[in-house]
Coordinates of C-alpha atoms (C1' of nucleotides) in Angstrom, one line a residue:
Chain A
M30 CA -7.8 -45.8 -69.8
G31 CA -8.9 -42.1 -70.8
K32 CA -12.1 -42.4 -70.3
K33 CA -14.5 -39.2 -72.6
L34 CA -16.0 -36.6 -70.3
Y35 CA -18.2 -34.3 -70.7
I36 CA -18.0 -30.9 -68.6
T37 CA -21.2 -27.5 -69.2
T38 CA -21.2 -24.0 -68.5
A39 CA -24.6 -22.8 -67.8
I40 CA -25.3 -20.5 -71.0
P41 CA -25.7 -16.7 -70.1
Y42 CA -28.6 -14.6 -72.2
V43 CA -26.6 -12.4 -74.7
N44 CA -28.4 -9.8 -74.1
A45 CA -27.0 -9.2 -70.4
K46 CA -23.3 -7.8 -70.1
P47 CA -21.0 -10.7 -69.4
H48 CA -19.8 -10.6 -65.3
I49 CA -18.0 -12.4 -62.9
G50 CA -20.5 -14.9 -62.1
N51 CA -20.5 -16.5 -65.5
A52 CA -16.4 -16.3 -66.0
L53 CA -16.1 -18.0 -62.2
D54 CA -18.4 -20.5 -64.3
Y55 CA -15.8 -20.6 -67.5
L56 CA -13.0 -21.3 -64.4
I57 CA -14.4 -23.8 -62.7
A58 CA -15.1 -25.4 -66.1
D59 CA -12.0 -24.8 -67.2
I60 CA -9.5 -26.5 -63.8
W61 CA -11.4 -29.6 -64.4
T62 CA -10.9 -29.7 -67.6
R63 CA -7.2 -29.3 -67.4
Y64 CA -6.6 -31.2 -64.8
Q65 CA -9.0 -34.2 -66.5
K66 CA -6.8 -34.0 -69.6
Q67 CA -3.9 -34.2 -67.3
N68 CA -4.8 -37.4 -66.1
G69 CA -5.0 -38.6 -70.1
H70 CA -8.7 -38.5 -70.8
E71 CA -10.3 -36.5 -73.6
V72 CA -12.5 -33.5 -72.4
R73 CA -15.3 -31.7 -74.3
F74 CA -16.0 -28.8 -72.7
Q75 CA -19.3 -26.9 -73.9
V76 CA -20.3 -23.4 -73.4
G77 CA -22.5 -21.1 -75.3
T78 CA -25.1 -18.5 -74.9
D79 CA -28.8 -18.2 -75.0
E80 CA -30.2 -15.9 -77.5
H81 CA -34.0 -16.1 -77.6
G82 CA -36.5 -14.0 -75.8
N83 CA -38.4 -10.9 -76.3
K84 CA -35.6 -8.7 -74.7
I85 CA -33.4 -9.8 -77.6
A86 CA -36.2 -8.8 -79.9
A87 CA -36.8 -5.5 -78.3
K88 CA -33.1 -4.5 -78.6
A89 CA -33.1 -5.7 -82.2
A90 CA -35.8 -3.6 -82.6
E91 CA -34.6 -0.7 -81.4
N92 CA -31.4 -0.6 -83.2
N93 CA -33.6 -1.6 -86.8
T94 CA -31.9 -5.1 -87.3
D95 CA -33.3 -8.6 -86.9
P96 CA -32.9 -10.5 -83.8
K97 CA -30.5 -12.9 -85.4
A98 CA -28.5 -10.1 -86.8
Y99 CA -28.4 -8.5 -83.4
T100 CA -27.1 -11.5 -81.3
D101 CA -24.5 -12.6 -83.8
Q102 CA -23.2 -9.2 -82.8
M103 CA -23.3 -9.8 -78.8
Y104 CA -22.4 -13.6 -78.2
G105 CA -19.4 -12.2 -78.9
N106 CA -19.1 -10.6 -75.4
F107 CA -19.1 -13.8 -73.9
Q108 CA -17.2 -15.9 -76.4
S109 CA -14.2 -13.4 -75.9
L110 CA -14.4 -13.7 -71.8
M111 CA -14.4 -17.2 -72.2
T112 CA -11.1 -16.5 -74.1
K113 CA -9.7 -14.2 -71.4
V114 CA -10.1 -16.3 -68.7
G115 CA -8.1 -18.8 -70.8
A116 CA -11.1 -21.3 -70.9
E117 CA -10.0 -24.3 -73.6
F118 CA -13.7 -25.1 -74.6
T119 CA -14.2 -27.6 -77.5
D120 CA -18.0 -26.6 -78.0
F121 CA -19.5 -23.4 -78.3
V122 CA -23.6 -23.6 -78.6
R123 CA -26.0 -20.5 -79.8
T124 CA -29.5 -21.2 -79.0
T125 CA -29.8 -19.5 -82.1
D126 CA -27.8 -22.4 -84.3
E127 CA -29.5 -24.6 -87.0
H128 CA -29.0 -27.5 -85.5
H129 CA -30.2 -26.5 -82.3
V130 CA -33.3 -25.2 -83.3
Q131 CA -34.5 -28.3 -84.7
A132 CA -32.8 -30.2 -82.3
V133 CA -35.5 -28.5 -79.7
Q134 CA -38.2 -29.4 -81.7
Y135 CA -37.5 -32.7 -82.0
I136 CA -37.3 -33.1 -78.6
W137 CA -40.6 -31.1 -78.3
Q138 CA -42.1 -34.2 -80.5
K139 CA -40.4 -36.6 -78.3
L140 CA -41.9 -34.8 -75.1
Q141 CA -44.9 -35.4 -76.6
T142 CA -47.1 -37.1 -74.0
Y143 CA -45.6 -34.8 -71.1
I144 CA -46.7 -31.6 -72.8
Y145 CA -50.6 -30.5 -72.6
K146 CA -52.1 -26.3 -73.1
G147 CA -53.2 -24.9 -70.5
K148 CA -54.2 -21.2 -69.6
Y149 CA -52.4 -18.8 -67.5
E150 CA -53.5 -16.0 -66.1
G151 CA -51.6 -13.4 -64.4
W152 CA -50.1 -10.3 -64.7
Y153 CA -47.3 -9.7 -66.7
C154 CA -44.0 -7.6 -66.7
V155 CA -42.9 -7.0 -70.4
G156 CA -39.5 -5.9 -68.7
H157 CA -39.2 -9.1 -66.8
E158 CA -40.8 -11.4 -69.5
A159 CA -42.6 -12.8 -66.7
F160 CA -45.7 -13.4 -64.2
F161 CA -46.5 -11.4 -61.1
T162 CA -48.3 -12.9 -58.0
D163 CA -51.2 -10.8 -56.9
K164 CA -49.2 -9.5 -53.9
E165 CA -46.0 -8.7 -55.5
V166 CA -48.0 -6.2 -57.5
Q167 CA -50.0 -4.7 -54.7
A168 CA -46.7 -4.2 -52.9
T169 CA -45.7 -2.4 -55.2
G170 CA -48.8 -0.1 -56.7
G171 CA -49.0 -2.0 -60.2
I172 CA -45.7 -0.5 -61.0
C173 CA -42.8 -2.7 -62.2
P174 CA -40.4 -1.7 -60.1
D175 CA -37.3 -2.4 -62.3
H176 CA -38.9 -1.3 -65.4
Q177 CA -41.1 1.7 -64.3
K178 CA -43.9 -0.1 -66.4
P179 CA -47.4 -1.0 -64.8
Y180 CA -48.1 -4.6 -65.3
E181 CA -50.0 -6.4 -67.5
H182 CA -53.5 -8.5 -66.4
I183 CA -53.2 -11.1 -69.2
S184 CA -54.8 -14.5 -70.0
E185 CA -52.7 -16.6 -72.1
D186 CA -52.5 -19.9 -74.0
N187 CA -49.6 -22.1 -72.7
Y188 CA -48.4 -25.3 -72.8
Y189 CA -47.1 -27.3 -69.7
F190 CA -44.3 -29.5 -69.3
K191 CA -45.4 -32.1 -66.8
T192 CA -42.1 -32.2 -64.5
S193 CA -44.4 -33.7 -61.7
A194 CA -44.2 -36.8 -63.4
F195 CA -40.9 -37.1 -62.5
T196 CA -40.8 -36.1 -59.1
D197 CA -40.4 -39.2 -57.5
K198 CA -37.4 -40.8 -60.2
I199 CA -35.7 -37.2 -59.7
R200 CA -36.1 -37.2 -55.9
E201 CA -34.6 -40.4 -55.9
A202 CA -31.8 -39.8 -58.0
I203 CA -30.7 -37.0 -56.1
E204 CA -31.0 -38.5 -52.5
T205 CA -29.1 -41.8 -53.8
D206 CA -26.9 -39.1 -55.6
R207 CA -26.9 -40.7 -59.4
I208 CA -27.1 -36.9 -59.8
F209 CA -24.6 -35.9 -57.6
I210 CA -25.3 -32.2 -56.4
T211 CA -22.6 -30.4 -54.6
P212 CA -22.1 -28.8 -51.7
E213 CA -24.6 -30.9 -50.0
F214 CA -26.4 -28.2 -48.2
R215 CA -27.8 -27.3 -52.1
K216 CA -29.4 -30.6 -52.2
K217 CA -30.8 -30.6 -49.1
E218 CA -32.2 -27.3 -50.3
F219 CA -33.3 -28.5 -53.4
L220 CA -34.5 -31.7 -52.0
E221 CA -36.7 -29.8 -49.7
L222 CA -38.1 -27.8 -52.2
I223 CA -39.7 -30.6 -54.1
K224 CA -40.3 -31.9 -50.8
D225 CA -44.3 -31.1 -52.4
G226 CA -43.6 -32.9 -55.9
L227 CA -42.3 -30.5 -58.3
K228 CA -44.6 -27.8 -60.3
D229 CA -45.6 -28.7 -64.1
V230 CA -43.6 -25.3 -66.0
S231 CA -44.7 -23.2 -68.8
V232 CA -42.7 -23.7 -71.9
S233 CA -44.7 -21.9 -74.5
R234 CA -45.9 -18.6 -75.1
P235 CA -48.5 -17.2 -77.7
R236 CA -46.2 -16.1 -80.3
K237 CA -47.7 -12.5 -80.4
N238 CA -46.1 -12.5 -77.0
L239 CA -42.9 -13.9 -77.6
S240 CA -42.0 -13.4 -81.1
W241 CA -38.2 -14.6 -80.7
G242 CA -38.0 -18.1 -80.3
V243 CA -38.2 -21.7 -81.2
P244 CA -41.3 -22.2 -83.0
V245 CA -43.7 -25.0 -81.6
P246 CA -43.8 -28.1 -84.0
G247 CA -47.1 -27.9 -85.0
D248 CA -49.0 -25.2 -83.0
P249 CA -47.9 -21.9 -85.7
D250 CA -50.0 -19.5 -82.6
Q251 CA -47.0 -21.5 -80.0
V252 CA -43.1 -20.5 -79.2
M253 CA -41.0 -21.9 -76.7
Y254 CA -40.4 -20.5 -73.7
V255 CA -36.9 -20.4 -72.4
W256 CA -36.5 -23.8 -70.6
L257 CA -36.7 -26.8 -72.9
D258 CA -34.9 -24.4 -75.2
A259 CA -32.0 -23.5 -73.2
L260 CA -31.9 -26.5 -70.9
A261 CA -31.7 -28.4 -73.9
N262 CA -28.2 -27.0 -75.7
Y263 CA -26.6 -29.4 -73.1
I264 CA -27.0 -32.3 -75.2
T265 CA -27.9 -30.4 -78.8
V266 CA -24.6 -29.6 -78.7
L267 CA -23.2 -33.1 -78.7
G268 CA -25.1 -33.4 -81.7
Y269 CA -27.9 -34.9 -80.3
P270 CA -30.2 -36.6 -81.9
D271 CA -29.0 -37.0 -85.4
K272 CA -25.4 -36.9 -84.8
E273 CA -23.3 -39.4 -84.2
G274 CA -20.5 -39.6 -81.1
W275 CA -23.1 -37.3 -78.6
Q276 CA -23.7 -40.4 -76.7
E277 CA -19.9 -40.8 -76.3
Y278 CA -20.1 -37.6 -73.8
W279 CA -23.4 -38.1 -72.3
P280 CA -24.2 -38.1 -69.4
A281 CA -22.1 -35.5 -68.6
D282 CA -19.7 -35.5 -65.8
V283 CA -19.9 -32.3 -64.4
Q284 CA -22.5 -29.5 -65.3
V285 CA -21.5 -26.0 -63.9
I286 CA -24.0 -24.0 -62.3
G287 CA -24.3 -21.1 -60.5
K288 CA -26.7 -21.2 -57.4
D289 CA -29.6 -19.0 -58.7
I290 CA -30.3 -22.0 -61.1
L291 CA -30.0 -25.2 -59.0
R292 CA -33.7 -25.9 -59.1
F293 CA -34.3 -25.7 -63.3
H294 CA -30.9 -28.1 -63.4
A295 CA -31.8 -30.3 -60.9
G296 CA -35.4 -30.2 -61.6
I297 CA -36.8 -29.5 -65.4
W298 CA -33.8 -30.6 -66.7
P299 CA -33.4 -34.2 -65.3
A300 CA -37.2 -34.1 -66.3
M301 CA -36.3 -33.6 -69.7
L302 CA -33.9 -36.5 -70.1
L303 CA -36.2 -38.6 -67.9
G304 CA -38.8 -37.8 -70.3
L305 CA -36.2 -38.4 -73.5
E306 CA -35.2 -41.5 -71.9
I307 CA -31.2 -40.0 -72.0
P308 CA -29.5 -40.8 -68.8
L309 CA -28.6 -38.5 -66.1
P310 CA -26.1 -36.0 -65.6
K311 CA -23.7 -37.5 -62.9
K312 CA -22.7 -34.4 -61.3
L313 CA -23.9 -30.8 -60.5
L314 CA -21.7 -28.6 -59.2
V315 CA -23.2 -25.8 -57.6
H316 CA -21.1 -22.5 -56.8
G317 CA -22.3 -19.0 -54.9
F318 CA -21.8 -15.7 -55.9
V319 CA -18.6 -13.2 -55.3
N320 CA -19.2 -10.4 -52.9
V321 CA -17.4 -7.1 -53.2
G322 CA -16.1 -6.4 -49.4
G323 CA -19.1 -8.3 -48.1
A324 CA -21.7 -6.6 -50.2
K325 CA -23.7 -8.0 -53.2
M326 CA -22.2 -6.7 -56.0
S327 CA -24.8 -4.2 -58.4
K328 CA -24.4 -1.8 -61.2
T329 CA -26.5 0.4 -59.2
V330 CA -24.2 0.3 -55.9
G331 CA -21.3 0.4 -58.5
N332 CA -19.0 -2.1 -56.9
V333 CA -18.9 -4.3 -60.2
I334 CA -15.8 -6.2 -60.6
D335 CA -14.6 -6.1 -64.5
P336 CA -12.4 -9.5 -64.6
N337 CA -10.7 -7.6 -67.3
E338 CA -9.4 -5.4 -65.1
I339 CA -8.0 -7.9 -63.3
I340 CA -6.3 -9.7 -66.4
D341 CA -5.6 -6.5 -68.1
N342 CA -3.5 -4.8 -64.9
Y343 CA -2.4 -9.2 -62.9
G344 CA -1.9 -11.2 -65.9
L345 CA -4.6 -13.9 -66.3
D346 CA -2.6 -16.8 -63.8
A347 CA -3.1 -13.7 -60.9
F348 CA -6.7 -14.0 -62.1
R349 CA -7.2 -17.2 -62.0
Y350 CA -4.9 -17.9 -58.9
F351 CA -7.4 -15.7 -56.3
F352 CA -10.7 -16.9 -58.1
A353 CA -9.6 -20.3 -57.8
R354 CA -8.0 -19.8 -54.2
H355 CA -9.8 -17.6 -52.3
I356 CA -13.4 -17.7 -54.0
P357 CA -14.3 -21.1 -52.7
T358 CA -15.1 -23.7 -55.4
L359 CA -18.5 -24.3 -53.8
D360 CA -19.6 -21.5 -51.7
D361 CA -19.7 -17.9 -52.1
G362 CA -16.4 -15.5 -51.6
D363 CA -15.5 -12.1 -51.4
F364 CA -13.5 -10.2 -53.8
T365 CA -11.7 -6.6 -52.6
W366 CA -8.6 -4.9 -54.7
E367 CA -7.0 -5.3 -51.4
K368 CA -7.5 -9.2 -50.5
F369 CA -6.2 -9.9 -54.5
E370 CA -3.4 -7.1 -54.4
T371 CA -2.0 -9.0 -51.1
A372 CA -2.8 -12.1 -52.4
Y373 CA -0.8 -11.1 -55.8
N374 CA 2.4 -9.9 -53.7
N375 CA 2.1 -12.1 -51.1
E376 CA 1.4 -15.5 -52.3
L377 CA 2.2 -15.7 -55.9
G378 CA 5.0 -12.8 -55.3
N379 CA 6.7 -13.6 -52.3
D380 CA 5.8 -16.9 -51.8
L381 CA 5.9 -18.7 -55.2
G382 CA 7.2 -15.9 -57.5
N383 CA 10.6 -15.6 -55.3
V384 CA 11.2 -19.5 -54.2
V385 CA 11.2 -20.2 -58.5
Q386 CA 13.7 -17.2 -58.8
R387 CA 16.3 -18.0 -55.7
V388 CA 16.4 -22.0 -57.0
S389 CA 17.3 -20.6 -60.6
A390 CA 19.4 -18.2 -58.8
M391 CA 21.4 -20.5 -57.1
V392 CA 22.0 -22.9 -59.9
T393 CA 23.2 -20.5 -61.9
R394 CA 25.3 -18.9 -59.3
Y395 CA 27.0 -21.8 -58.3
Q396 CA 26.7 -24.7 -60.9
A397 CA 26.7 -22.2 -64.2
G398 CA 23.3 -23.1 -64.6
V399 CA 23.6 -26.7 -64.4
I400 CA 20.7 -28.7 -62.2
G401 CA 21.8 -32.7 -63.0
D402 CA 19.2 -35.2 -62.1
A403 CA 16.2 -34.0 -60.3
P404 CA 14.8 -36.9 -58.4
Q405 CA 11.1 -37.5 -58.1
S406 CA 9.7 -35.2 -55.6
E407 CA 8.1 -37.4 -52.9
H408 CA 5.3 -35.1 -51.4
D409 CA 2.1 -37.0 -50.4
M410 CA -0.3 -36.3 -53.4
Q411 CA -3.7 -37.6 -51.8
P412 CA -4.8 -34.5 -50.1
Y413 CA -4.5 -32.7 -53.1
R414 CA -6.1 -35.6 -55.7
D415 CA -9.3 -35.8 -52.7
A416 CA -9.3 -31.8 -53.0
M417 CA -9.5 -32.3 -57.0
N418 CA -12.0 -34.9 -56.8
S419 CA -14.2 -33.8 -54.5
L420 CA -14.1 -30.3 -56.8
N421 CA -13.3 -28.4 -54.2
F422 CA -10.6 -26.1 -56.2
N423 CA -10.1 -24.1 -53.7
Q424 CA -8.8 -26.3 -51.4
A425 CA -6.2 -28.5 -53.9
L426 CA -4.6 -25.0 -54.1
D427 CA -4.2 -24.6 -50.9
Q428 CA -2.3 -28.1 -50.5
V429 CA 0.3 -26.6 -53.7
F430 CA 1.2 -23.9 -51.4
L431 CA 1.7 -25.9 -48.2
M432 CA 4.7 -27.1 -51.0
V433 CA 6.1 -23.9 -51.7
R434 CA 6.3 -22.8 -47.9
G435 CA 7.8 -26.5 -47.3
L436 CA 10.3 -25.6 -50.0
N437 CA 11.2 -22.2 -48.7
Q438 CA 11.7 -23.7 -45.1
Y439 CA 13.7 -26.9 -46.8
L440 CA 16.2 -24.2 -48.1
E441 CA 16.7 -22.6 -45.0
N442 CA 16.4 -25.8 -43.5
V443 CA 19.7 -26.6 -45.4
K444 CA 21.2 -23.8 -46.3
P445 CA 22.3 -24.2 -49.6
W446 CA 24.5 -20.4 -50.1
E447 CA 26.4 -21.4 -47.2
V448 CA 27.0 -25.3 -48.2
A449 CA 28.7 -23.2 -51.4
K450 CA 31.0 -21.5 -49.4
Q451 CA 32.2 -24.7 -48.4
K452 CA 33.3 -25.8 -51.8
D453 CA 37.1 -24.8 -51.4
T454 CA 37.6 -26.7 -48.2
D455 CA 35.2 -29.5 -48.0
P456 CA 35.6 -32.2 -51.0
E457 CA 32.0 -33.2 -50.4
A458 CA 30.6 -30.2 -50.5
E459 CA 30.2 -29.7 -54.1
S460 CA 28.4 -33.1 -55.0
H461 CA 26.2 -32.1 -51.3
L462 CA 25.0 -29.1 -52.9
A463 CA 24.5 -30.0 -56.2
E464 CA 21.9 -32.8 -54.5
I465 CA 20.0 -30.0 -52.5
L466 CA 19.4 -28.2 -55.9
A467 CA 18.5 -30.6 -57.8
S468 CA 16.0 -31.8 -54.9
A469 CA 14.4 -27.9 -55.1
V470 CA 14.2 -28.2 -58.6
G471 CA 12.6 -31.8 -58.4
T472 CA 9.8 -29.6 -55.7
L473 CA 9.6 -27.0 -57.8
L474 CA 8.5 -29.4 -61.0
Q475 CA 6.3 -31.5 -59.2
I476 CA 4.5 -28.0 -57.6
S477 CA 4.0 -27.0 -61.6
D478 CA 2.4 -29.9 -62.3
L479 CA -0.2 -29.4 -59.5
L480 CA -0.5 -26.2 -61.2
V481 CA -1.2 -27.0 -64.4
P482 CA -5.0 -26.6 -64.1
F483 CA -4.8 -23.5 -62.7
L484 CA -2.4 -21.4 -63.7
P485 CA -1.3 -22.7 -66.5
G486 CA 0.9 -20.0 -67.9
T487 CA 3.2 -20.1 -64.7
A488 CA 3.0 -24.3 -64.7
K489 CA 4.6 -23.9 -67.8
A490 CA 7.3 -20.7 -67.1
I491 CA 8.1 -22.9 -64.6
Q492 CA 9.0 -26.5 -66.2
S493 CA 10.6 -24.2 -68.9
T494 CA 12.7 -23.2 -66.9
F495 CA 14.2 -26.3 -65.2
E496 CA 13.2 -29.1 -67.5
T497 CA 15.9 -29.6 -69.8
G498 CA 18.6 -29.6 -67.0
V499 CA 20.3 -26.9 -67.5
I500 CA 18.4 -23.1 -66.5
A501 CA 17.3 -21.7 -69.2
P502 CA 18.3 -18.1 -69.5
G503 CA 16.2 -15.2 -69.5
T504 CA 13.5 -16.6 -67.3
G505 CA 12.1 -13.8 -66.0
V506 CA 10.4 -12.9 -62.8
L507 CA 6.7 -14.5 -62.2
F508 CA 4.7 -12.2 -61.1
P509 CA 6.6 -8.9 -60.0
K510 CA 5.1 -6.1 -57.5
I511 CA 2.1 -4.4 -57.9
Y512 CA 1.1 -1.9 -56.2
L513 CA -2.1 -0.2 -57.6
H514 CA -4.6 -0.3 -54.5
T515 CA -2.5 -0.6 -51.5
P516 CA 0.3 1.0 -50.5
D517 CA 3.7 0.2 -52.1
P518 CA 5.8 -0.8 -48.5
H519 CA 9.8 0.5 -50.4
A520 CA 8.1 3.5 -51.5
G521 CA 9.4 6.3 -49.3
Q522 CA 7.6 6.2 -46.1
P523 CA 4.8 4.2 -46.9
P524 CA 1.6 5.9 -45.5
K525 CA 0.5 4.1 -42.0
S526 CA -3.0 3.7 -40.9
A527 CA -3.7 4.5 -37.4
Chain B
rG26 C1' -43.2 -19.1 -40.4
rG27 C1' -40.8 -23.7 -42.4
rC28 C1' -36.1 -26.2 -43.3
rA29 C1' -30.7 -26.1 -43.4
rG30 C1' -26.4 -23.7 -41.2
rC31 C1' -23.6 -20.3 -38.7
rG32 C1' -22.1 -17.4 -34.2
rU33 C1' -13.7 -20.0 -32.4
rA34 C1' -7.6 -14.9 -32.1
rG35 C1' -7.8 -7.7 -35.0
rC36 C1' -9.3 -9.8 -39.9
rU37 C1' -10.7 -14.3 -43.2
rC38 C1' -11.0 -19.1 -41.6
rA39 C1' -9.9 -24.7 -40.1
rG40 C1' -10.7 -27.8 -35.8
rU41 C1' -11.9 -31.7 -31.9
rU42 C1' -16.4 -38.9 -33.5
rG43 C1' -16.2 -35.0 -25.9
rG44 C1' -10.4 -36.1 -22.5
rU45 C1' -2.7 -32.9 -21.2
rU46 C1' -0.7 -26.3 -23.4
rA47 C1' -7.8 -25.1 -29.2
rG48 C1' -5.1 -23.9 -34.7
rA49 C1' -3.8 -21.7 -40.2
rG50 C1' -3.1 -17.9 -43.2
rC51 C1' -3.6 -12.3 -43.2
rG52 C1' -2.3 -7.7 -40.1
rC53 C1' 0.8 -6.9 -35.7
rG54 C1' 5.7 -7.1 -32.8
rA55 C1' 10.8 -9.1 -32.1
rG56 C1' 14.5 -12.6 -33.7
rA57 C1' 18.7 -14.6 -36.7
rC58 C1' 20.3 -15.0 -42.0
rU59 C1' 21.5 -13.3 -46.7
rC60 C1' 20.9 -17.9 -52.4
rA61 C1' 16.0 -14.6 -53.9
rU62 C1' 11.4 -10.5 -56.3
rA63 C1' 14.4 -5.5 -49.3
rA64 C1' 11.4 -11.6 -50.6
rG65 C1' 12.2 -15.8 -47.2
rC66 C1' 12.9 -18.0 -42.3
rU67 C1' 12.1 -18.5 -36.4
rC68 C1' 9.7 -16.8 -32.2
rG69 C1' 5.7 -14.3 -29.7
rA70 C1' 1.6 -12.2 -28.9
rG71 C1' -2.7 -14.9 -25.2
rG72 C1' -9.4 -16.3 -28.3
rU73 C1' -14.7 -16.9 -21.4
rC74 C1' -14.3 -21.0 -28.8
rA75 C1' -21.8 -16.5 -28.6
rC76 C1' -25.1 -16.4 -24.2
rA77 C1' -28.0 -19.3 -20.1
rG78 C1' -28.9 -24.2 -18.4
rG79 C1' -28.4 -29.7 -18.9
rA80 C1' -26.8 -34.5 -19.2
rU81 C1' -21.5 -36.3 -18.4
rC82 C1' -16.0 -38.3 -14.9
rA83 C1' -14.7 -34.3 -17.9
rU84 C1' -17.0 -30.6 -23.2
rU85 C1' -15.2 -25.6 -27.5
rC86 C1' -17.3 -29.9 -29.6
rC87 C1' -23.6 -33.8 -27.2
rC88 C1' -29.0 -31.8 -25.6
rU89 C1' -32.3 -27.8 -24.3
rG90 C1' -33.1 -22.6 -24.5
rU91 C1' -31.8 -17.1 -25.6
rC92 C1' -29.5 -13.9 -28.7
rG93 C1' -27.4 -12.1 -33.4
rC94 C1' -26.3 -13.4 -38.5
rU95 C1' -27.0 -16.2 -43.4
rG96 C1' -29.1 -19.0 -46.8
rC97 C1' -32.9 -21.3 -49.0
rU98 C1' -38.4 -21.8 -48.8
rA99 C1' -43.6 -20.3 -47.7
rC100 C1' -47.2 -17.0 -46.1
rC101 C1' -50.0 -13.7 -43.6
rA102 C1' -53.4 -11.8 -48.6

RNA sequence: GGCAGCGUAGCUCAGUUGGUUAGAGCGCGAGACUCAUAAGCUCGAGGUCACAGGAUCAUUCCCUGUCGCUGCUACCA
C-alpha cells in the first residue's frame, strides 16, 4: 500500500540570497510530502544547492578563499531557509559533493554519442556568465546594464548536447502527459516553444573561461557548464549511478519548479534522461511568482519580502498558511502586509483559532473538560482530496476553512450554551449537550487532520488538546491577534480612512 | 508579429456543457445572541457579467470585430 515516492525542488545558485521563490519551492514540496506520508507513503524529498560557476569563483577570490570553502559557508543560507519554513527534506545535494561530481562525469561519458564539439562566437558578459545577441549588445551600447561592463566578443570551443535528437520523444511525452506539466497553460506554452524543435545546448566552456566546475572527462581544457551538472542532481542525490536503491525512487513523482525554469526541466532534462535511458519524471509542478502589491519584487525597488520577518513575527504556521492558501499553487500570487495580516487575524485567529477555543472552553466549563466519545466526522472529503491530488493546495485549504465556517454555523444553530442552561430543568439536556460538544470536537479533529500537511504545528496542537477525551489543560490561544501593519480595531480610536 | 489567456459587485476572484431572482471571500451597513481571541452567526447593499455586431426561441457563457490588460515567444536588424 505505502508506495515509495520522490519529490524534488530546484537547486538555487548558492551565491544568491534566498528569496521567497525558493521558500515557495520548499513549502509546496513539503506540503505534498506531508500529505503523502499521512497517507502511508514513504517519501524522499530532495533539496540542494548549485555551487559551480564563475560567480562563485570570483566571490571566493574576492574573499581570499577557494571556491569550495566559500560555498561551504554559503550553502547554509539555503539550508536554514528550508528548515525555517518547516521543510522535512530527506536529501540535501550540493553540486560540489564528491559523489555528484563523479556521477556527472559518468553521465557525460554515457551521453557521449549525443555530445559534439562546436564553436561559439558572440558577445559575452562575465557578470552574467552568458552570451548576448548582437541586438542586445547594440541596444545597450556595448555595455552590460546589469554589470556596467563592456561585452567581450569571444570565440570559443564548446561541447554541445544534442537535445534536438529528442524533440519528438519529448513532445510526445508531454502531449500524452507521460510528463504531466501542470498547470495546463504551462504545458501549452512549452509545446509552443518547441514547435520548431529543441535547440542543442552548449554544455561546456573552455577552462580559461570557466574555472570552477566539473571537469569534462577526457578533455582537460573544458569544464562543464551548468546544465548537465545542475540538472543531474535529481538523480545523483538518490545515488545514481552506482549506489543501490536510487531506482526505487526514480522517476520522481513530482518535480517542483518556478515558471522561469520550465524550459530547462521540460527540455534539456528529459533529453538527458532519454539519452541515459532512464525513465522520465511523472509530473512537473510549475509555480508562479509572488508579487507585492501587484509589483514585481525587486531589490532596487526595495519591496522584497523576507520569509524570516513573517515567520519571526507571526509564526511558522501563519507563513505556511498564507503562502499555501493565498498564493495559488500553480499561478502568480500577490503579497501585501495588509492582506497577510487580515488573513492572519480573521481566518486563523477569528475563524480557526477562535472556534477551537470556544469548543474547548465549553467542554471545560460545562463538562469539567470531559469530552466523551467524539464521533467520526462525516464531512465529504472528496473536494479536499481532489484538490490535493491535482496539486491545487490553495483549493484544498479553501475546503478546510469551509469546514471551519460550517462548525461555527453549527454551534450557532444548536446553541450549546442554551442547552447548558436547561440542565437543571430538562433531564435530557445533559446528554444532548455532551452529544453536541463531542460532535464539535469530532469535526475539529478532522479539521486538524486535514491541516497536517499545511499547518503541522497547529494540527498537532488541536489534536493534543482533544485527542485524549479530556481537554488538555493550559492549552494556549492559537493565533493571538497581531496588529503590526493594520490598525487595531480595539485600540481607542481606530484610524479610519475616508 | 505569433501563441495562450484575461476583462463579472469598492477590492480579490469563482461560475454558467446558453434557459426562472449572476455567486463567494474581504471591505461596508444593519440585526439578534453571548460559549469564544470584543470572536462567531444572520440579513442587506443591487454589478449594462469590457464594448459593438452576429447566430439562437433564448446568452454574461457560442461566433466575429473593437478596445484594454497579462503571460510565453519571435522579430523588425
